[in-house]
Coordinates of C-alpha atoms in Angstrom, one line a residue:
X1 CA 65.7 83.9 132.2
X2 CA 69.1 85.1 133.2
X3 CA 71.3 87.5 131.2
X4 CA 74.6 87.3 131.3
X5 CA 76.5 90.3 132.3
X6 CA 77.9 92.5 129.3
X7 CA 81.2 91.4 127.6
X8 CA 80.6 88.0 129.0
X9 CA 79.9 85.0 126.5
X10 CA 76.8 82.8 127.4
X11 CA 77.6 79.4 128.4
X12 CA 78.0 77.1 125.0
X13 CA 77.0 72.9 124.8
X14 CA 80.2 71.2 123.8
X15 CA 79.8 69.8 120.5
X16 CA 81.4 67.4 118.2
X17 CA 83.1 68.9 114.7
X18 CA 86.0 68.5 112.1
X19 CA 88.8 71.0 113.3
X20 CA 88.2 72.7 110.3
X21 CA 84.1 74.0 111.0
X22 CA 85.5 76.4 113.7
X23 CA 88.6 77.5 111.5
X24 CA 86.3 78.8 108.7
X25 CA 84.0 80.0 111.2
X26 CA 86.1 81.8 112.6
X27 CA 87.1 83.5 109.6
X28 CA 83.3 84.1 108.2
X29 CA 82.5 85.7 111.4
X30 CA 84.9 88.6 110.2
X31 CA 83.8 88.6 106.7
X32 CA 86.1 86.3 104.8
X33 CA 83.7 84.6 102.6
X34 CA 85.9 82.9 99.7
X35 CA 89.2 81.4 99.0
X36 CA 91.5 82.3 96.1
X37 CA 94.4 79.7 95.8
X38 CA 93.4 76.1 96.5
X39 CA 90.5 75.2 98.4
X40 CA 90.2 75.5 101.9
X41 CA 86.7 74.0 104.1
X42 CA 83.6 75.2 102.6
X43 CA 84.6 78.6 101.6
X44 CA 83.8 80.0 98.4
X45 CA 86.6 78.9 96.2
X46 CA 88.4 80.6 93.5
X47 CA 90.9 79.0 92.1
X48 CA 94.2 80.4 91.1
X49 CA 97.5 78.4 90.0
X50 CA 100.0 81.0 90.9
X51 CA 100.4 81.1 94.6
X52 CA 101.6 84.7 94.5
X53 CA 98.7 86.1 92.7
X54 CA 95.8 84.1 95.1
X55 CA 98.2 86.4 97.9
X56 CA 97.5 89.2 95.5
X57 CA 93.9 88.5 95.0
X58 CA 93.3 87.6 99.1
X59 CA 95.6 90.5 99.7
X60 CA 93.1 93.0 97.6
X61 CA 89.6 90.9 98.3
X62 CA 90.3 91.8 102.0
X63 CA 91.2 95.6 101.2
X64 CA 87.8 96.0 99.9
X65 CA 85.8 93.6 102.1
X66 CA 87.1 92.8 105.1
X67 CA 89.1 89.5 105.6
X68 CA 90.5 88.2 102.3
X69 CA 91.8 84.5 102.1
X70 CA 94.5 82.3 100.4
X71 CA 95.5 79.3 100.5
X72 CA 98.8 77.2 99.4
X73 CA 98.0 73.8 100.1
X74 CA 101.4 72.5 99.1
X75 CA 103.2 74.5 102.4
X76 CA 100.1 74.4 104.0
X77 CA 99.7 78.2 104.5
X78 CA 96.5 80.2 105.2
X79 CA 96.8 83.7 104.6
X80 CA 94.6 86.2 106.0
X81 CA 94.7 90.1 104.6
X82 CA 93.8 93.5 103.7
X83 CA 97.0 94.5 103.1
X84 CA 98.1 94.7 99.5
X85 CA 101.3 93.8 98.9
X86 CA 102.7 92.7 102.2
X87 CA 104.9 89.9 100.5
X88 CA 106.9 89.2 104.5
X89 CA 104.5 88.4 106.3
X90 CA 105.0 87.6 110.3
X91 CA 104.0 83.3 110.1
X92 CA 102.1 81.6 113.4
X93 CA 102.1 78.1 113.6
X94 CA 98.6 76.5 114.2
X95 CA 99.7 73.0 116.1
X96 CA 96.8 71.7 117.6
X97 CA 93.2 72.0 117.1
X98 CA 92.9 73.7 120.6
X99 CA 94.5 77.0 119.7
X100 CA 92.1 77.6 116.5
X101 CA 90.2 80.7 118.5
X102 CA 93.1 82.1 119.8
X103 CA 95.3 81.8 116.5
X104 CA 93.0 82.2 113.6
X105 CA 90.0 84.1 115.6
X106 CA 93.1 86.8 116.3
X107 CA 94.6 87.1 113.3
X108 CA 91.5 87.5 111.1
X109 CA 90.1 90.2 113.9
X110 CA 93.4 92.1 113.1
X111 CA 92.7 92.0 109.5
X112 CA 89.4 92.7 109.4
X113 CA 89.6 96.1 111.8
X114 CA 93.1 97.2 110.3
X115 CA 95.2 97.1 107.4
X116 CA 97.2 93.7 107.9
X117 CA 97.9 90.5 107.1
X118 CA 98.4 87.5 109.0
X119 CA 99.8 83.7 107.7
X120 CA 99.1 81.3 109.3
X121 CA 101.0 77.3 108.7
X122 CA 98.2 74.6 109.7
X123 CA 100.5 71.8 111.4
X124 CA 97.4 69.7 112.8
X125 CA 94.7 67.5 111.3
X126 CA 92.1 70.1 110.8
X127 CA 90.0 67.0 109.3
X128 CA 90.3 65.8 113.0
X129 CA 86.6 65.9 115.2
X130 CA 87.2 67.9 118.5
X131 CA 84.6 68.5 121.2
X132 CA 85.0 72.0 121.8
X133 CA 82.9 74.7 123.3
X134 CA 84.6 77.3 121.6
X135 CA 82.9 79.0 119.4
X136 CA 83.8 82.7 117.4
X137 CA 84.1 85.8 119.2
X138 CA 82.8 87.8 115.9
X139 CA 83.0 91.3 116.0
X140 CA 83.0 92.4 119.6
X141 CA 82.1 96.2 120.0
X142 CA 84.5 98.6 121.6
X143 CA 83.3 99.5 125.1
X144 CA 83.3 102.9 124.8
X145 CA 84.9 106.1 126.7
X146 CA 81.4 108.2 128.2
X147 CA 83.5 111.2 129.2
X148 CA 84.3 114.2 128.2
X149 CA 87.3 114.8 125.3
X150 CA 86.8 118.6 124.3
X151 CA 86.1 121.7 126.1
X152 CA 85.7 124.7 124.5
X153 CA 89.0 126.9 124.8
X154 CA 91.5 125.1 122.4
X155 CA 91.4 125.0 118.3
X156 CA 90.5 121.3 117.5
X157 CA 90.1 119.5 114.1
X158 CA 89.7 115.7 112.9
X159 CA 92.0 113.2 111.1
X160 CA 90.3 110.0 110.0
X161 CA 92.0 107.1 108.3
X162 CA 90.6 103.9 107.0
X163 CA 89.9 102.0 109.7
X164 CA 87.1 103.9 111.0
X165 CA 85.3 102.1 108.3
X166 CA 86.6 98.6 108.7
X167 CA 85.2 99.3 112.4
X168 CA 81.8 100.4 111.0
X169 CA 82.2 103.9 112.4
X170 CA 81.1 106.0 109.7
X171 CA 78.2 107.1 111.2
X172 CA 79.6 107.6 114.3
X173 CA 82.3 110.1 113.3
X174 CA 79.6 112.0 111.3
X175 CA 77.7 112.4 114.7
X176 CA 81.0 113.4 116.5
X177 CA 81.9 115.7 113.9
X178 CA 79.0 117.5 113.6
X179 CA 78.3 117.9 117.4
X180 CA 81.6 119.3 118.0
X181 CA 81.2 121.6 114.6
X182 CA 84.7 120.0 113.5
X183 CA 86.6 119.7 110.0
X184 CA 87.3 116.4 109.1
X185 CA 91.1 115.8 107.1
X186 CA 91.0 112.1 105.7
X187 CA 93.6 110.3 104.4
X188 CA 93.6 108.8 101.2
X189 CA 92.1 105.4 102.0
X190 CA 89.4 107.0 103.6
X191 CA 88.2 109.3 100.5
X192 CA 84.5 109.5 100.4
X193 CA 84.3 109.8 103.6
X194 CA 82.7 113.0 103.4
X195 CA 81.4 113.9 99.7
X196 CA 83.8 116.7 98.5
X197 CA 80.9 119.5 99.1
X198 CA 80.5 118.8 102.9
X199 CA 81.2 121.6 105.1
X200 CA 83.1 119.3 107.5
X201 CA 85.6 117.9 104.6
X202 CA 88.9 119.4 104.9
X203 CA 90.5 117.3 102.2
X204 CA 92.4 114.4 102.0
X205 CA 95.8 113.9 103.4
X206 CA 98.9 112.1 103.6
X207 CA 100.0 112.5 100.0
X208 CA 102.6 114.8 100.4
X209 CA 105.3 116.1 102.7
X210 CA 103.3 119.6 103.7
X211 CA 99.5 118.2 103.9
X212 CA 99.8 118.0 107.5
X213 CA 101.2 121.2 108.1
X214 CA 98.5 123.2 105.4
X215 CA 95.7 121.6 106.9
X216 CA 96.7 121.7 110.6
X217 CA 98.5 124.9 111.2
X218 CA 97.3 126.9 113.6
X219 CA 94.9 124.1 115.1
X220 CA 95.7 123.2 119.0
X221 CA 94.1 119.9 118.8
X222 CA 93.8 117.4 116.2
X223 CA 91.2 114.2 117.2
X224 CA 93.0 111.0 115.0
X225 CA 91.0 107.9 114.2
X226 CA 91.4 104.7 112.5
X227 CA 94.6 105.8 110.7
X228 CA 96.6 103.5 108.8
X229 CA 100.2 104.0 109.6
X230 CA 100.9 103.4 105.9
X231 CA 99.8 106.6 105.0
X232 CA 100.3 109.4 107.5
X233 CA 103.9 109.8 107.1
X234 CA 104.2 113.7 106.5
X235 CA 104.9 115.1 110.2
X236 CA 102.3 117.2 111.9
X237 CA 103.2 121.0 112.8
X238 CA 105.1 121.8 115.3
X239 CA 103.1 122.5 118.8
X240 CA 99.7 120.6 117.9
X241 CA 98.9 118.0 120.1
X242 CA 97.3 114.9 118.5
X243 CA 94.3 112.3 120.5
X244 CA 94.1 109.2 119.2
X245 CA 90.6 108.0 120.0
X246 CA 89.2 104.4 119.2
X247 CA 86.6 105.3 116.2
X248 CA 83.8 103.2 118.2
X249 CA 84.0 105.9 120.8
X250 CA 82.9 108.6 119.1
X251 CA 79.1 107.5 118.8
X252 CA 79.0 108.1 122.3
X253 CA 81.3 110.8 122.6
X254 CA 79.4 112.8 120.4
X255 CA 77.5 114.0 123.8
X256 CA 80.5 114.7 125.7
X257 CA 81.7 118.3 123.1
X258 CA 81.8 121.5 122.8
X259 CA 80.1 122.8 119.3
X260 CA 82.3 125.3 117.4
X261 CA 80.8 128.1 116.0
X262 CA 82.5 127.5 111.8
X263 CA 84.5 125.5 110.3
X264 CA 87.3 127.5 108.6
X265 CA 88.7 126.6 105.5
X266 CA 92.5 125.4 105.1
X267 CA 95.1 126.7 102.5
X268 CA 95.6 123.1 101.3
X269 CA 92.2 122.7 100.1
X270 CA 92.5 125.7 98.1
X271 CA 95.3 125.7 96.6
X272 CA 94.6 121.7 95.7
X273 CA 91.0 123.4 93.9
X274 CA 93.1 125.8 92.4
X275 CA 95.2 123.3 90.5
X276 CA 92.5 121.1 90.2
X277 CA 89.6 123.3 88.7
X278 CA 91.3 124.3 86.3
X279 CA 93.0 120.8 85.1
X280 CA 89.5 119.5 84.8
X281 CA 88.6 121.8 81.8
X282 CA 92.1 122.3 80.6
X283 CA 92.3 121.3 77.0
X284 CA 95.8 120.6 76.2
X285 CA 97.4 117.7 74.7
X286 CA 99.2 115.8 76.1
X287 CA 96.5 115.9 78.6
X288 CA 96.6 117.8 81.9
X289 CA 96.2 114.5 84.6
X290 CA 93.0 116.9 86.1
X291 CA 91.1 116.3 82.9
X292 CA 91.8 112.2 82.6
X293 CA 90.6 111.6 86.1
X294 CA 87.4 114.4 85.2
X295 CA 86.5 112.2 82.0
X296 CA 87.1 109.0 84.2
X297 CA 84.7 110.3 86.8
X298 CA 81.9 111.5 84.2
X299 CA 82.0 107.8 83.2
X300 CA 81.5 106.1 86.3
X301 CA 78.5 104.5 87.1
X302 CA 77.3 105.1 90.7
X303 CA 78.4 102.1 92.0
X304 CA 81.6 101.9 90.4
X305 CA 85.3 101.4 91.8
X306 CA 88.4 102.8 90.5
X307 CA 91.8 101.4 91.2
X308 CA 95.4 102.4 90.4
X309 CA 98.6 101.2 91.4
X310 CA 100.7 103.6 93.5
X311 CA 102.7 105.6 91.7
X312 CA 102.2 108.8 89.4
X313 CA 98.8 108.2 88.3
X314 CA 97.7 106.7 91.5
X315 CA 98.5 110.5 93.1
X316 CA 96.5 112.2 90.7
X317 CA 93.6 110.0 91.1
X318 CA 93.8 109.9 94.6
X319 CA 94.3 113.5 94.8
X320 CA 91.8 114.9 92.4
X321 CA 89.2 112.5 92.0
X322 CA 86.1 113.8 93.2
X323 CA 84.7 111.3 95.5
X324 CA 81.2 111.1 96.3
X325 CA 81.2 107.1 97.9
X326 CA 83.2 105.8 100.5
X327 CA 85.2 102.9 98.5
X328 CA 84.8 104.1 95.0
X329 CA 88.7 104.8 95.0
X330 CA 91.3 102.7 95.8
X331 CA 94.3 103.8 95.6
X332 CA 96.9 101.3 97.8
X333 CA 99.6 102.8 100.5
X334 CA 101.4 99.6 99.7
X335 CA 102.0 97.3 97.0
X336 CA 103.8 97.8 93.5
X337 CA 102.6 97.7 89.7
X338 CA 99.9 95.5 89.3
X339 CA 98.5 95.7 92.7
X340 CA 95.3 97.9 91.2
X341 CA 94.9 94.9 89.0
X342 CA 94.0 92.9 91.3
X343 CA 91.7 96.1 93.3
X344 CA 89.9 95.8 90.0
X345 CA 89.7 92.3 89.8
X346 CA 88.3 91.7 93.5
X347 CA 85.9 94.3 93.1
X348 CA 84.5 92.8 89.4
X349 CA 84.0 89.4 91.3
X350 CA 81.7 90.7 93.8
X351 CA 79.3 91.9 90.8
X352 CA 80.4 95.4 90.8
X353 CA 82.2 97.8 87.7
X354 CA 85.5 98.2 88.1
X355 CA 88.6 100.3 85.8
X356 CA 92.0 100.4 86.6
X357 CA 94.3 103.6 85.7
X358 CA 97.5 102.3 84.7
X359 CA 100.1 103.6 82.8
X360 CA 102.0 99.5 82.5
X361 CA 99.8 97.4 81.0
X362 CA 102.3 95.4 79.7
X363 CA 103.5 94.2 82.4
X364 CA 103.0 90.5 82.6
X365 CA 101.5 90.4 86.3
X366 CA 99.1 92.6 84.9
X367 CA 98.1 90.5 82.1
X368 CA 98.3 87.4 84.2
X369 CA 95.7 89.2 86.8
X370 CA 93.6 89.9 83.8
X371 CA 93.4 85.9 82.5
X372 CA 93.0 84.8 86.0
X373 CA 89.3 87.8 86.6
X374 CA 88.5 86.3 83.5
X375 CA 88.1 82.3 84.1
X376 CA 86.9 83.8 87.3
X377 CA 83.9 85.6 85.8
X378 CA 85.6 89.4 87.1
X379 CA 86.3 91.3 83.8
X380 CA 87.6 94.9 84.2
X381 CA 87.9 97.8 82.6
X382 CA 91.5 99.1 82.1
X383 CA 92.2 103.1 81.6
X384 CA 95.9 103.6 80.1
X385 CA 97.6 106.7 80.5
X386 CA 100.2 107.7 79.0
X387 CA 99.8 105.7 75.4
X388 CA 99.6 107.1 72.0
X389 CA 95.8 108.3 72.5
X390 CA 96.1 109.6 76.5
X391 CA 99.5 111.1 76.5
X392 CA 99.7 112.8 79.8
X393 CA 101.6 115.9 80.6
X394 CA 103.5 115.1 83.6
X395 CA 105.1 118.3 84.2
X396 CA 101.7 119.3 86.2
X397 CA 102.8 117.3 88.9
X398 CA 105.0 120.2 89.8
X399 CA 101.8 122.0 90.3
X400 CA 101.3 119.7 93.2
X401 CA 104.7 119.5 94.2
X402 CA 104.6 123.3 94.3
X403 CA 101.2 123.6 96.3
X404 CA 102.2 120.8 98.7
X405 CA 105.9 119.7 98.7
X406 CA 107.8 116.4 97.4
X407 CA 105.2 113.1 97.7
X408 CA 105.1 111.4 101.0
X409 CA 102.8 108.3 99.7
X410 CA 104.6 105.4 98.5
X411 CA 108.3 106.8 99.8

């Protein structure tokens, strides 16, 4: 039996199928499993009146899982995400049955290895048989780099954003990381990529206007990977030269370096622990935020997510919260009030716990979420800060403010 040669597709019998088979095949081979909105082929469907909260629930279920999906059958729009909150989204018109792998095949491969999201208006009969050999790519592997990246002169550390999981690279930065001997700074989507006691975490990053600068000063080298855009906006110091390496390299890689002998620690770090050790035991009223997100954490189960809507109470938590799981904390670069809501939500449907820190639950999106996880079957716990029996004493955000300049996240 021949093999085909690597990176090339065996040859495929043409078959006979509605239009619409290969659309949502395309879109399962990237994870997107159901359909909030109206229904759409055989996904999963969830039905939701309000077309802007089935873009809020695709627009979260694909933050957590992959490839979230909604559909408005009155403009006929499909919308593919992870993105919370992207309201303008670029629109490509799907016009003939022919183009389904190229249009819908790309656009749910974007949004399952990034942040993104993708709309797509169906102007074709999707009911329609074709005969087509086309069939879905599905997640295609990087071909990876085999050479060398590191020698041993210059002072090197890691950056590592969210996307190295959406690639499924977690394991393969941990082998990088700990051939080379290397810290590892992660922004805030990516917390729990190291558990907070690992020698190689280094914090996490992006929050504020100096976190770059306190973690990275000093450092010749930094090695960045699957970063979201959305939240590395503080600059990097001045003379440090950043790599930006495809996160399905580094399996490989991880032959190709130099081991250091330590990993020194970074003032950020400390004076983040100095703030935050303290907070969690501090007994004031109202309450030091340190100590809400310490009694929030003693609660969780071990499979539990928290949300929170960016914001005041989303910094704390993603600051402080002392992450153990990749994905336990979700704490959007985009989106407004409500948008952990809907975190929640997503993550209740697929059978998990979920609470979301909020300090608006009055707002009616939020309430409106909260009727539509419940015909659903995804009830969540809500945390309110800042009420009559959690006031919260705001003021420590100067703390932070003080340790790590003005907030970057969100701005």
């Amino acid at each position: 039996m021949s093999v085909p040669p690597r990176g090339v597709r065996p040859w495929q019998p043409a078959v006979v199928q509605p239009a619409m088979d290969l659309v949502t095949a395309c879109i399962r081979s990237h994870g997107g499993r159901q359909v909030f909105g109206d229904p759409f082929g055989d996904l999963e469907h969830r039905a939701v009146g309000d077309p802007a909260v089935a873009a809020m629930f695709a627009d979260a279920d694909g933050r957590h899982h992959g490839v979230g999906v909604a559909y408005d059958a009155g403009r006929r729009r499909l919308r593919l995400s992870s993105r919370p909150g992207a309201i303008e989204a670029p629109i490509e018109v799907l016009d003939s049955p022919l183009h389904i792998t190229r249009v819908i095949e790309q656009a749910a491969r974007a949004v399952a290895r990034s942040h993104a999201t993708r709309v797509v208006e169906i102007a074709c009969d999707l009911d329609e048989p074709i005969t087509s050999r086309a069939r879905p790519a599905g997640r295609r592997d990087y071909a990876p780099y085999a050479g060398a990246v590191v020698g041993d002169g210059p002072r090197v550390a890691m950056l590592a954003g969210p996307h190295v999981a959406r690639r499924g690279a977690v394991d393969a930065l941990h082998a990088f990381a700990a051939a080379a001997g290397l810290a590892v700074a992660n922004t805030w989507g990516a917390k729990g990529l190291y558990r907070w006691d690992s020698p190689h975490h280094a914090g996490t990053v992006g929050l504020q206007q100096h976190d770059f600068e306190l973690v990275f000063d000093g450092v010749d080298l930094v090695i960045a990977t699957g970063l979201d855009p959305d939240e590395t906006c503080p600059p990097m110091p001045a003379g440090t030269t950043v790599v930006v390496l495809d996160p399905q390299q580094l399996g490989l890689l991880a032959h190709h370096v130099a081991r250091r002998p330590t990993i020194a620690a970074n003032p950020l770090y400390e004076r983040l622990a100095a703030i935050a050790q303290p907070g969690y035991l501090d007994t004031r009223r109202p309450f030091h935020p340190a100590r809400l997100v310490a009694e929030l954490r003693a609660e969780m189960q071990a499979d539990a997510v928290v949300t929170a809507d960016p914001g005041p109470a989303g910094l704390w938590v993603a600051r402080t919260f002392s992450t153990t799981e990749l994905g336990s904390v979700v704490v959007p670069a985009t989106g407004g009030p409500g948008v952990g809501a809907a975190l929640a939500a997503t993550a209740a449907l697929r059978g998990g716990e979920a609470t979301y820190v909020t300090t608006t639950p009055d707002l009616p999106l939020v309430a409106e979420i909260r009727a539509v996880g419940t015909a659903l079957g995804a009830q969540f716990g809500m945390r309110v800060w800042d009420d009559a029996e959690r006031p919260v004493d705001w003021d420590c955000t100067r703390d932070l403010v003080a340790a790590a300049g003005p907030v970057a996240a969100w701005t």
